[in-house]
Structure formats: C-alpha cells, structure tokens
Amino acid sequence: MDFFKFDKKLLDVMASCQDNLKSKFKEIDKVCEYNCNKVMRAFIDNKISTAHLNGSTGYGYDDIGRDTIDKLYAQVFDSQDAIVRHNFVSGTHAITVALFGILRPNDSLLSITGSPYDTLLNVIGNTKDSCGSLREFNIHYEQYNIFDNTHSVNELKDKCKRAKVVYIQRSRGYTDRPSLTVKKLKGIIDLVKGFNKNAVVFVDNCYGEFVQKAEPTSIGADLIAGSLIKNPGGGIADTGGYIAGKKNLVEAASFALTAPGIGKETGCSLDQNRKILLGLYFAPTVVSSSLKVCSLASEFFSALGYRVNKDYGQSDIITSITLGDKDSLLAFCEGIQSASPIDSFVSPLPWNMPGYNSQIIMAAGTFTQGASIELSADAPVKSPFNVYLQGGLCYFSSKIALLNAAQNLLNKNLLNIV
Ligand SMILES: *Cc1c(COP(=O)(O)O)cnc(C)c1O
C-alpha cells in the first residue's frame, strides 16, 4: 500500500495522533449520524423523486425540484420556510439579500459579535468605498462585541432596544475569538429577545451547518443564511446559497433576490437541482470529515512541535498552525498543494492580493473554485507565519496532504523530529 513514500517517523507520529483522537472522532461521528438521520427524514417526508432532479430554464415557473428543495431545507433547518438558489453568487450575497430584504430606511442594524466577516463591511458601508451599501439607504449600523468583556450589559440592552435586526456571526471567520456553540448562541439569543422581543435575530451561519446537532433556527434565531460551496453543498453544489427562517422574513428576502411580488415563484434552476440535492445528502458526512481533518492537523502539527489553536474541531472546520518562519510556511503550502487531487504539479507562490497589507499564499488543488469545503491552506506571509488550514472532503485523502506537508518540511531540513 506504499503509494506515497513518507518518513517512518512521521507515520509513527501520525498513528499515535490518530489514536489520541479516537474519542473525539466518536463524538464527531455521533453528530454526523444524527444529522444524516435528520436529512434522510426530510428527504423521505418531502417524497423526493426522480422528477425533482430535473431542472428548468427561462423563468422557471412550476419548477417542482426547486420548490421542493426549499421545503427540504426548511425542514432540515427547523424553520418555517427557506429559499435555496444557485443564483446566490456567494455567502456574502445571501446575507446581503437577507439584510436588504428586511431593513428599511432609518432602521438600525446591530452586530453583537464585533466586526462582521470582511466582505460584509462594504455591504454595511463602513468603508470609504460604499456604493450601494445599506448606509446609502440610510440604514444605521451599530456594533457591540460580546467577546470583549470590557463592554457592559446595559450598553447591549440600549443598543438592542434600538435595533431592528440583531446580527450574530456563528463561526470565528479569520479572527481569534472562538466559534459560537449552539448552547452559547441560545443564551445570547434569549438575552437579546429579553431586551427587545421584536428584534429580528439574524445569524450568519456560514461554516456552521451540521457541525452540531441543532442549527440557530432550532433555538430561536429568526433568519439564517449561508453558502452552498461551504457545508450544506457537500462539495457537490457548484455554486449558490440559502436563506431560512420565519416565513414573512424569507418572503421579504425573496423580493430582494428577484423582484417584489415575484419572490420565490420564478428563477430557473438550470441543472443544479440534482447537485443541490446530492450535496445536501452528503453534507453531514463531508462536514464530519472536515472536522476530523481539522482535528488531526492540529494534533499532528502540535506533536511535531508547532503551536496550533486548541479549540479545533469544536465548532469550526478551520485550524491555524504557527510555522514561525517564511521558508516553513512556503514548504507547508507546497506540501499541501502537491498532494491535492487537482493541480498537484503546480507550486503555490505568495502574491499581492487586493485588500491585504501583506502577500498571501494559497494552496488549493480543488474541484470547486474557492475551495471553501475542500482541503486548502492559506496564509498572510508575515510573522508569526500562521497558516489557516480548512476543509477536507475525504478524511484519508486529506491525511495524505498533511503527511506530505510535514514531509516537505523534513526534506528541506526545516523540521526535526525528536
Ligand atoms: C465564508 C463566510 C462568509 C461569506 O463568504 P463568501 O466568500 O461570500 O461565501 C460570511 N461569513 C463567514 C463567517 C464566512 O465564513
């Protein structure tokens, strides 16, 4: 079975890391099995049939596949309604459509998890270049950070009272704060609703789907949104996004996506119904595989002497590894790239990516552009040379990439195994 030649010492470290993770993997499997059951129940209850796999063209009237997928998502996400479309170009777009759907001039939007994910800053209009932003429509923005304990609860209360929409980001994104567990999220939602029962609680659910048994909409969130090239697309949906939640809110969002009065009734599905269905079917398994890869990467590189973030695999599919110097960072990314299914023969190089103040290196030999749920590594080329490793469709294939990254460090004399 020697398709790859790895150093015996690396294989030994890897084997003991896998041993250490047995009980953690059991927990991940339990959540996976629960979510597979939930998804299967929804497929059967909604009588998914061969006809639903077909797509439509033009206006897409009477697209039963599309309409049934909306119902399927609504059931899986414990919500009254959902809109699932390939027309959402990204997670940011789905979140944007939800916000433009519910907010009106002079309303106030309050983020309580600090600054939202970078791409949302242009949407809110906090940046100089804000053409088309919520701010141009006179929608006020306020911010509070529940992770910053210098803030007072009274301040939160005042801000919640003024807010039409309270915005919560579940995943850590690329920040140092922990991802929110469903239990924590419920506590926060209850607190907000206690301050203002009319506030619409919106959760950015990107990277959160199927990581735990419950979803934000199961425990009191009014509306959520996410991307189909992340968790719920299972690595199979080509593009798209979803919004799920209270019926009136989903309808308001659907008017912002298509047109007022038209909403969910139109929008052809092309050939995406089959892929969206197949992706959802695979999603809990793909998410569990990503969580395992993330845990294994942390355990393995920690055993090799690197600093890693320790709450890995808890509620997120991203881990960070501190490599300490530029040569190691480049060697790590080369190792990941050359053990990828696509473009294994190319070398990733640091480049000046727009919007960043240092060079960025990315290793992503993936089937879907963006590499959002597939194994990839990216990093700003600056001290302390942290690499962010995420995703992993297949556990065993991803394990090869982890070994190969370590092997490349070893070959370049950048790593000593003690
Ligand atoms: C990925 C992500 C988004 C949206 O990003 P897109 O690249 O637009 O899909 C928003 N919030 C979080 C936390 C994310 O991880």
Short mmCIF file of C-alpha atoms and ligand atoms in Angstrom, two decimals:
data_model
loop_
_atom_site.label_atom_id
_atom_site.label_comp_id
_atom_site.label_asym_id
_atom_site.label_seq_id
_atom_site.Cartn_x
_atom_site.Cartn_y
_atom_site.Cartn_z
CA MET A 1 0.00 0.00 0.00
CA ASP A 2 3.05 2.23 -0.49
CA PHE A 3 1.65 4.73 -2.99
CA PHE A 4 3.33 7.55 -1.09
CA LYS A 5 6.76 7.44 0.49
CA PHE A 6 6.63 9.08 3.88
CA ASP A 7 9.30 9.00 6.55
CA LYS A 8 8.69 6.19 9.06
CA LYS A 9 8.99 8.63 11.97
CA LEU A 10 6.25 10.83 10.52
CA LEU A 11 3.98 7.83 10.06
CA ASP A 12 4.57 6.82 13.69
CA VAL A 13 3.68 10.29 14.98
CA MET A 14 0.61 10.29 12.75
CA ALA A 15 -0.51 6.88 14.03
CA SER A 16 -0.29 7.93 17.67
CA CYS A 17 -2.18 11.18 16.90
CA GLN A 18 -4.99 9.18 15.35
CA ASP A 19 -5.08 7.03 18.48
CA ASN A 20 -5.34 10.10 20.69
CA LEU A 21 -8.33 11.31 18.71
CA LYS A 22 -10.44 8.16 18.99
CA SER A 23 -12.92 9.55 21.49
CA LYS A 24 -13.11 12.90 19.69
CA PHE A 25 -13.86 11.12 16.40
CA LYS A 26 -16.59 9.15 18.15
CA GLU A 27 -18.28 12.42 19.16
CA ILE A 28 -17.95 13.76 15.61
CA ASP A 29 -19.49 10.51 14.28
CA LYS A 30 -22.43 10.82 16.68
CA VAL A 31 -23.25 14.31 15.42
CA CYS A 32 -22.79 13.09 11.83
CA GLU A 33 -25.17 10.18 12.34
CA TYR A 34 -27.76 12.44 13.95
CA ASN A 35 -27.58 14.89 11.05
CA CYS A 36 -27.71 12.09 8.45
CA ASN A 37 -30.89 10.91 10.15
CA LYS A 38 -32.31 14.43 10.10
CA VAL A 39 -31.52 14.84 6.39
CA MET A 40 -32.88 11.37 5.49
CA ARG A 41 -36.12 12.05 7.40
CA ALA A 42 -36.54 15.26 5.37
CA PHE A 43 -35.88 13.51 2.02
CA ILE A 44 -38.49 10.87 2.85
CA ASP A 45 -41.06 13.29 4.32
CA ASN A 46 -40.81 15.51 1.25
CA LYS A 47 -41.15 12.50 -1.09
CA ILE A 48 -38.11 13.44 -3.14
CA SER A 49 -38.39 11.67 -6.52
CA THR A 50 -36.54 11.43 -9.82
CA ALA A 51 -38.65 14.30 -11.17
CA HIS A 52 -37.13 16.64 -8.58
CA LEU A 53 -33.66 16.04 -10.01
CA ASN A 54 -34.59 17.76 -13.28
CA GLY A 55 -34.03 21.45 -13.81
CA SER A 56 -35.80 24.24 -15.65
CA THR A 57 -34.90 27.12 -17.97
CA GLY A 58 -36.22 30.63 -18.65
CA TYR A 59 -38.50 31.96 -15.92
CA GLY A 60 -38.52 28.61 -14.18
CA TYR A 61 -42.26 28.54 -13.48
CA ASP A 62 -43.53 25.37 -11.77
CA ASP A 63 -40.06 24.08 -11.04
CA ILE A 64 -41.07 21.38 -8.58
CA GLY A 65 -37.46 20.43 -7.89
CA ARG A 66 -36.61 23.98 -6.81
CA ASP A 67 -39.80 24.39 -4.75
CA THR A 68 -39.29 21.06 -3.00
CA ILE A 69 -35.67 21.84 -2.22
CA ASP A 70 -36.91 24.96 -0.41
CA LYS A 71 -39.23 22.75 1.70
CA LEU A 72 -36.46 20.23 2.32
CA TYR A 73 -34.10 22.93 3.59
CA ALA A 74 -36.88 24.41 5.73
CA GLN A 75 -37.35 21.05 7.45
CA VAL A 76 -33.63 20.35 7.89
CA PHE A 77 -33.11 23.82 9.39
CA ASP A 78 -36.19 23.63 11.68
CA SER A 79 -37.61 26.73 10.02
CA GLN A 80 -40.94 27.80 8.52
CA ASP A 81 -39.53 28.48 5.07
CA ALA A 82 -36.35 28.65 3.02
CA ILE A 83 -35.05 29.90 -0.31
CA VAL A 84 -32.22 27.89 -1.87
CA ARG A 85 -30.83 29.13 -5.18
CA HIS A 86 -27.80 28.79 -7.40
CA ASN A 87 -28.39 32.47 -8.19
CA PHE A 88 -26.81 33.49 -4.91
CA VAL A 89 -23.24 34.11 -6.03
CA SER A 90 -21.74 33.58 -2.57
CA GLY A 91 -22.44 33.51 1.15
CA THR A 92 -21.96 37.27 1.24
CA HIS A 93 -24.64 37.66 -1.42
CA ALA A 94 -27.15 35.51 0.50
CA ILE A 95 -26.53 37.54 3.68
CA THR A 96 -26.81 40.79 1.70
CA VAL A 97 -30.14 39.78 0.17
CA ALA A 98 -31.48 38.86 3.62
CA LEU A 99 -30.44 42.23 5.08
CA PHE A 100 -31.76 44.31 2.15
CA GLY A 101 -34.97 42.29 2.35
CA ILE A 102 -35.77 43.17 5.97
CA LEU A 103 -34.17 46.54 6.63
CA ARG A 104 -35.82 49.86 5.67
CA PRO A 105 -34.57 53.48 5.79
CA ASN A 106 -33.89 54.69 9.36
CA ASP A 107 -33.82 51.13 10.72
CA SER A 108 -30.85 50.11 12.77
CA LEU A 109 -28.64 47.05 12.28
CA LEU A 110 -26.66 45.91 15.32
CA SER A 111 -23.82 43.39 15.11
CA ILE A 112 -23.14 41.92 18.54
CA THR A 113 -20.23 39.66 17.57
CA GLY A 114 -17.91 42.57 16.82
CA SER A 115 -16.87 43.39 13.29
CA PRO A 116 -18.57 41.06 10.76
CA TYR A 117 -16.68 38.98 8.19
CA ASP A 118 -14.57 41.26 5.95
CA THR A 119 -16.76 41.08 2.86
CA LEU A 120 -19.75 42.36 4.85
CA LEU A 121 -18.08 45.69 5.60
CA ASN A 122 -18.82 47.00 2.11
CA VAL A 123 -22.42 45.84 2.48
CA ILE A 124 -22.88 47.76 5.72
CA GLY A 125 -21.00 50.74 4.31
CA ASN A 126 -18.40 51.18 6.99
CA THR A 127 -15.70 51.53 4.40
CA LYS A 128 -14.89 54.56 2.24
CA ASP A 129 -15.99 52.85 -0.94
CA SER A 130 -19.59 52.11 -0.13
CA CYS A 131 -21.62 52.45 -3.33
CA GLY A 132 -24.89 50.53 -2.92
CA SER A 133 -24.36 49.87 0.78
CA LEU A 134 -27.02 49.79 3.48
CA ARG A 135 -25.66 53.12 4.68
CA GLU A 136 -26.55 54.77 1.35
CA PHE A 137 -30.13 53.74 2.08
CA ASN A 138 -29.92 55.41 5.49
CA ILE A 139 -29.76 52.20 7.47
CA HIS A 140 -27.79 52.82 10.65
CA TYR A 141 -25.15 50.45 11.87
CA GLU A 142 -24.09 49.79 15.44
CA GLN A 143 -21.61 47.31 16.86
CA TYR A 144 -21.10 45.53 20.14
CA ASN A 145 -18.66 42.74 20.95
CA ILE A 146 -19.92 40.03 23.30
CA PHE A 147 -16.39 38.55 23.37
CA ASP A 148 -14.93 41.76 24.76
CA ASN A 149 -15.65 41.78 28.49
CA THR A 150 -14.94 45.48 28.89
CA HIS A 151 -18.41 46.15 27.45
CA SER A 152 -21.38 46.48 29.82
CA VAL A 153 -24.64 44.59 29.55
CA ASN A 154 -26.54 47.87 29.88
CA GLU A 155 -24.86 49.09 26.71
CA LEU A 156 -26.03 45.92 24.95
CA LYS A 157 -29.55 46.43 26.26
CA ASP A 158 -29.73 50.02 24.96
CA LYS A 159 -28.39 49.00 21.58
CA CYS A 160 -30.77 46.02 21.29
CA LYS A 161 -33.73 48.27 22.07
CA ARG A 162 -32.85 50.50 19.10
CA ALA A 163 -32.18 47.62 16.69
CA LYS A 164 -34.49 46.25 14.02
CA VAL A 165 -32.01 43.46 13.18
CA VAL A 166 -29.50 41.94 15.60
CA TYR A 167 -26.68 40.29 13.65
CA ILE A 168 -24.69 37.35 15.02
CA GLN A 169 -21.79 35.58 13.30
CA ARG A 170 -21.61 31.93 14.38
CA SER A 171 -18.20 30.94 13.04
CA ARG A 172 -14.96 32.65 14.04
CA GLY A 173 -14.12 33.61 10.45
CA TYR A 174 -10.48 34.64 10.41
CA THR A 175 -10.43 36.10 13.92
CA ASP A 176 -9.05 34.76 17.18
CA ARG A 177 -12.35 34.51 19.03
CA PRO A 178 -13.98 31.09 19.46
CA SER A 179 -16.84 29.99 17.22
CA LEU A 180 -20.19 30.10 18.98
CA THR A 181 -21.55 26.78 20.15
CA VAL A 182 -25.30 26.30 19.76
CA LYS A 183 -25.65 26.40 23.54
CA LYS A 184 -23.87 29.77 23.80
CA LEU A 185 -25.83 31.03 20.83
CA LYS A 186 -29.12 30.16 22.55
CA GLY A 187 -28.09 32.07 25.69
CA ILE A 188 -27.26 35.12 23.58
CA ILE A 189 -30.49 34.96 21.55
CA ASP A 190 -32.56 34.64 24.75
CA LEU A 191 -30.78 37.67 26.20
CA VAL A 192 -31.39 39.76 23.06
CA LYS A 193 -35.07 38.74 22.90
CA GLY A 194 -35.41 39.65 26.59
CA PHE A 195 -34.19 43.16 25.78
CA ASN A 196 -36.26 43.54 22.61
CA LYS A 197 -38.74 40.84 21.68
CA ASN A 198 -39.42 42.47 18.30
CA ALA A 199 -35.80 42.47 17.16
CA VAL A 200 -35.12 40.16 14.23
CA VAL A 201 -32.22 37.90 15.21
CA PHE A 202 -30.18 37.12 12.09
CA VAL A 203 -27.33 34.59 12.17
CA ASP A 204 -24.53 34.37 9.61
CA ASN A 205 -24.46 30.55 9.55
CA CYS A 206 -21.51 30.16 7.13
CA TYR A 207 -19.35 27.16 8.11
CA GLY A 208 -21.75 26.31 10.95
CA GLU A 209 -24.16 23.90 9.21
CA PHE A 210 -24.14 20.30 10.58
CA VAL A 211 -21.21 20.98 12.90
CA GLN A 212 -23.57 20.31 15.81
CA LYS A 213 -26.99 18.68 16.12
CA ALA A 214 -29.02 21.89 16.23
CA GLU A 215 -28.99 24.89 13.91
CA PRO A 216 -29.53 28.51 15.01
CA THR A 217 -33.11 28.40 13.70
CA SER A 218 -33.76 25.40 16.00
CA ILE A 219 -33.05 27.54 19.06
CA GLY A 220 -34.67 30.89 18.40
CA ALA A 221 -32.89 32.65 15.52
CA ASP A 222 -35.41 34.30 13.16
CA LEU A 223 -33.36 34.09 9.98
CA ILE A 224 -30.07 32.48 8.85
CA ALA A 225 -28.07 32.46 5.63
CA GLY A 226 -25.14 30.52 4.24
CA SER A 227 -23.23 29.38 1.19
CA LEU A 228 -23.70 26.19 -0.85
CA ILE A 229 -19.99 25.95 -1.64
CA LYS A 230 -19.46 25.50 2.08
CA ASN A 231 -21.03 22.90 4.41
CA PRO A 232 -24.59 22.36 3.07
CA GLY A 233 -23.48 21.89 -0.56
CA GLY A 234 -21.40 18.88 0.46
CA GLY A 235 -18.69 19.72 -2.08
CA ILE A 236 -21.13 18.89 -4.87
CA ALA A 237 -23.28 22.00 -5.41
CA ASP A 238 -21.45 24.14 -8.00
CA THR A 239 -22.47 27.48 -6.50
CA GLY A 240 -25.34 29.08 -4.59
CA GLY A 241 -26.65 29.99 -1.20
CA TYR A 242 -29.66 29.70 1.08
CA ILE A 243 -31.76 31.73 3.48
CA ALA A 244 -34.01 30.01 6.04
CA GLY A 245 -36.25 31.20 8.84
CA LYS A 246 -39.64 32.81 9.56
CA LYS A 247 -41.98 32.76 6.58
CA ASN A 248 -42.51 36.52 6.33
CA LEU A 249 -38.76 37.19 6.56
CA VAL A 250 -37.87 34.63 3.90
CA GLU A 251 -40.53 36.18 1.67
CA ALA A 252 -39.11 39.68 2.22
CA ALA A 253 -35.66 38.35 1.30
CA SER A 254 -37.05 36.63 -1.82
CA PHE A 255 -38.39 40.00 -3.03
CA ALA A 256 -34.88 41.42 -2.71
CA LEU A 257 -33.40 38.47 -4.62
CA THR A 258 -35.81 38.54 -7.59
CA ALA A 259 -38.48 41.25 -7.59
CA PRO A 260 -41.26 42.48 -5.26
CA GLY A 261 -44.42 40.50 -5.99
CA ILE A 262 -42.46 37.74 -7.71
CA GLY A 263 -40.17 36.43 -4.98
CA LYS A 264 -39.79 32.67 -4.89
CA GLU A 265 -42.14 31.97 -7.83
CA THR A 266 -39.51 32.35 -10.53
CA GLY A 267 -35.84 31.61 -11.04
CA CYS A 268 -34.86 28.67 -13.18
CA SER A 269 -32.69 26.01 -11.63
CA LEU A 270 -30.75 25.02 -14.80
CA ASP A 271 -29.03 21.73 -13.93
CA GLN A 272 -28.48 22.47 -10.26
CA ASN A 273 -31.40 20.69 -8.54
CA ARG A 274 -29.68 17.32 -8.70
CA LYS A 275 -26.42 18.72 -7.40
CA ILE A 276 -28.06 20.67 -4.59
CA LEU A 277 -29.97 17.53 -3.51
CA LEU A 278 -26.95 15.25 -3.77
CA GLY A 279 -24.84 17.82 -1.93
CA LEU A 280 -27.29 18.10 0.96
CA TYR A 281 -27.42 14.30 1.17
CA PHE A 282 -23.62 14.19 1.54
CA ALA A 283 -23.28 17.34 3.66
CA PRO A 284 -23.30 15.85 7.21
CA THR A 285 -20.62 13.32 6.20
CA VAL A 286 -18.49 15.91 4.44
CA VAL A 287 -18.71 18.23 7.46
CA SER A 288 -17.70 15.40 9.81
CA SER A 289 -14.76 14.58 7.56
CA SER A 290 -13.68 18.24 7.61
CA LEU A 291 -13.91 18.33 11.40
CA LYS A 292 -11.75 15.21 11.63
CA VAL A 293 -9.14 16.60 9.22
CA CYS A 294 -9.05 19.81 11.22
CA SER A 295 -8.60 17.91 14.50
CA LEU A 296 -5.94 15.63 13.00
CA ALA A 297 -3.98 18.56 11.57
CA SER A 298 -3.95 20.28 14.97
CA GLU A 299 -2.93 17.12 16.82
CA PHE A 300 -0.27 16.15 14.27
CA PHE A 301 1.44 19.52 13.91
CA SER A 302 1.25 20.05 17.66
CA ALA A 303 3.03 16.70 18.15
CA LEU A 304 5.67 17.88 15.66
CA GLY A 305 6.32 20.90 17.88
CA TYR A 306 4.24 23.68 16.30
CA ARG A 307 1.78 25.93 18.11
CA VAL A 308 -1.79 25.23 16.99
CA ASN A 309 -5.14 26.60 18.07
CA LYS A 310 -6.58 24.26 20.63
CA ASP A 311 -10.33 24.57 20.29
CA TYR A 312 -10.10 22.93 16.87
CA GLY A 313 -12.86 20.77 15.58
CA GLN A 314 -15.17 22.10 18.29
CA SER A 315 -17.49 24.13 16.15
CA ASP A 316 -15.43 25.04 13.16
CA ILE A 317 -13.67 23.47 10.21
CA ILE A 318 -10.68 25.83 10.28
CA THR A 319 -7.48 25.41 12.26
CA SER A 320 -4.39 27.58 12.46
CA ILE A 321 -0.81 26.35 12.74
CA THR A 322 2.05 28.68 13.64
CA LEU A 323 5.01 27.79 11.41
CA GLY A 324 7.33 30.52 12.67
CA ASP A 325 9.25 31.46 9.51
CA LYS A 326 8.68 32.16 5.82
CA ASP A 327 10.54 29.10 4.47
CA SER A 328 8.45 26.78 6.62
CA LEU A 329 5.24 28.47 5.55
CA LEU A 330 6.11 28.08 1.85
CA ALA A 331 7.21 24.46 2.34
CA PHE A 332 3.97 23.64 4.17
CA CYS A 333 1.78 25.13 1.43
CA GLU A 334 3.82 23.38 -1.32
CA GLY A 335 3.31 20.10 0.54
CA ILE A 336 -0.46 20.57 0.68
CA GLN A 337 -0.68 21.62 -2.99
CA SER A 338 1.41 18.73 -4.33
CA ALA A 339 -0.86 16.23 -2.55
CA SER A 340 -4.08 17.74 -3.95
CA PRO A 341 -6.34 15.93 -6.45
CA ILE A 342 -6.29 18.87 -8.90
CA ASP A 343 -3.18 20.88 -9.92
CA SER A 344 -0.80 18.78 -7.82
CA PHE A 345 2.02 19.71 -10.21
CA VAL A 346 1.94 23.48 -9.62
CA SER A 347 3.77 25.41 -6.91
CA PRO A 348 1.85 27.99 -4.92
CA LEU A 349 3.61 31.38 -4.75
CA PRO A 350 2.94 34.39 -2.50
CA TRP A 351 1.19 37.25 -4.32
CA ASN A 352 -0.13 40.74 -3.64
CA MET A 353 -3.83 40.07 -3.23
CA PRO A 354 -6.02 43.20 -3.39
CA GLY A 355 -7.16 44.36 0.03
CA TYR A 356 -4.35 42.81 2.08
CA ASN A 357 -1.34 44.59 3.54
CA SER A 358 0.99 41.63 3.14
CA GLN A 359 1.50 38.98 0.49
CA ILE A 360 -0.82 35.96 0.60
CA ILE A 361 -0.01 32.35 -0.26
CA MET A 362 -2.75 29.84 -1.04
CA ALA A 363 -2.63 26.11 -1.61
CA ALA A 364 -5.86 24.82 -3.05
CA GLY A 365 -5.94 21.98 -5.56
CA THR A 366 -9.69 21.59 -5.53
CA PHE A 367 -12.67 20.67 -7.69
CA THR A 368 -14.70 23.81 -6.91
CA GLN A 369 -13.13 27.25 -7.21
CA GLY A 370 -12.91 28.94 -3.84
CA ALA A 371 -12.01 25.72 -2.03
CA SER A 372 -14.48 26.51 0.71
CA ILE A 373 -15.17 22.99 1.98
CA GLU A 374 -12.27 21.21 0.29
CA LEU A 375 -8.83 20.93 1.88
CA SER A 376 -6.89 24.14 1.41
CA ALA A 377 -4.27 26.18 3.21
CA ASP A 378 -3.82 29.91 3.08
CA ALA A 379 -1.72 32.43 4.91
CA PRO A 380 -0.54 36.00 5.00
CA VAL A 381 3.24 35.94 4.54
CA LYS A 382 4.09 37.76 7.77
CA SER A 383 5.12 36.99 11.34
CA PRO A 384 4.21 34.72 13.15
CA PHE A 385 3.64 32.83 9.88
CA ASN A 386 0.32 31.26 10.78
CA VAL A 387 -1.23 29.03 8.17
CA TYR A 388 -5.01 28.54 8.13
CA LEU A 389 -5.97 25.05 7.11
CA GLN A 390 -9.58 24.28 6.33
CA GLY A 391 -11.99 21.72 4.96
CA GLY A 392 -11.45 18.22 3.67
CA LEU A 393 -13.98 16.26 1.61
CA CYS A 394 -12.31 12.91 2.30
CA TYR A 395 -10.53 12.17 5.55
CA PHE A 396 -7.97 9.69 4.20
CA SER A 397 -7.12 11.76 1.11
CA SER A 398 -6.64 14.83 3.29
CA LYS A 399 -4.41 12.85 5.66
CA ILE A 400 -2.01 12.30 2.74
CA ALA A 401 -1.77 16.08 2.29
CA LEU A 402 -0.97 16.59 6.00
CA LEU A 403 1.77 13.98 5.85
CA ASN A 404 3.10 15.49 2.63
CA ALA A 405 3.28 18.97 4.17
CA ALA A 406 5.32 17.58 7.08
CA GLN A 407 7.48 15.52 4.69
CA ASN A 408 8.30 18.64 2.67
CA LEU A 409 9.37 20.45 5.85
CA LEU A 410 11.54 17.46 6.72
CA ASN A 411 13.11 17.26 3.25
CA LYS A 412 14.09 20.93 3.47
CA ASN A 413 15.64 20.49 6.92
CA LEU A 414 13.05 22.81 8.41
CA LEU A 415 11.73 20.18 10.81
CA ASN A 416 13.44 17.93 13.34
CA ILE A 417 11.52 15.03 14.77
CA VAL A 418 12.64 14.47 18.35
C1 LIG B 1 -17.41 32.38 4.10
C2 LIG B 1 -18.06 33.25 5.07
C3 LIG B 1 -18.92 34.28 4.67
C4 LIG B 1 -19.28 34.55 3.23
O1 LIG B 1 -18.24 34.42 2.39
P1 LIG B 1 -18.37 34.15 0.82
O2 LIG B 1 -16.94 34.01 0.44
O3 LIG B 1 -19.02 35.37 0.30
O4 LIG B 1 -19.17 32.94 0.59
C5 LIG B 1 -19.51 35.05 5.65
N1 LIG B 1 -19.27 34.81 6.95
C6 LIG B 1 -18.45 33.83 7.37
C7 LIG B 1 -18.25 33.61 8.82
C8 LIG B 1 -17.82 33.02 6.44
O5 LIG B 1 -17.02 32.02 6.86
#
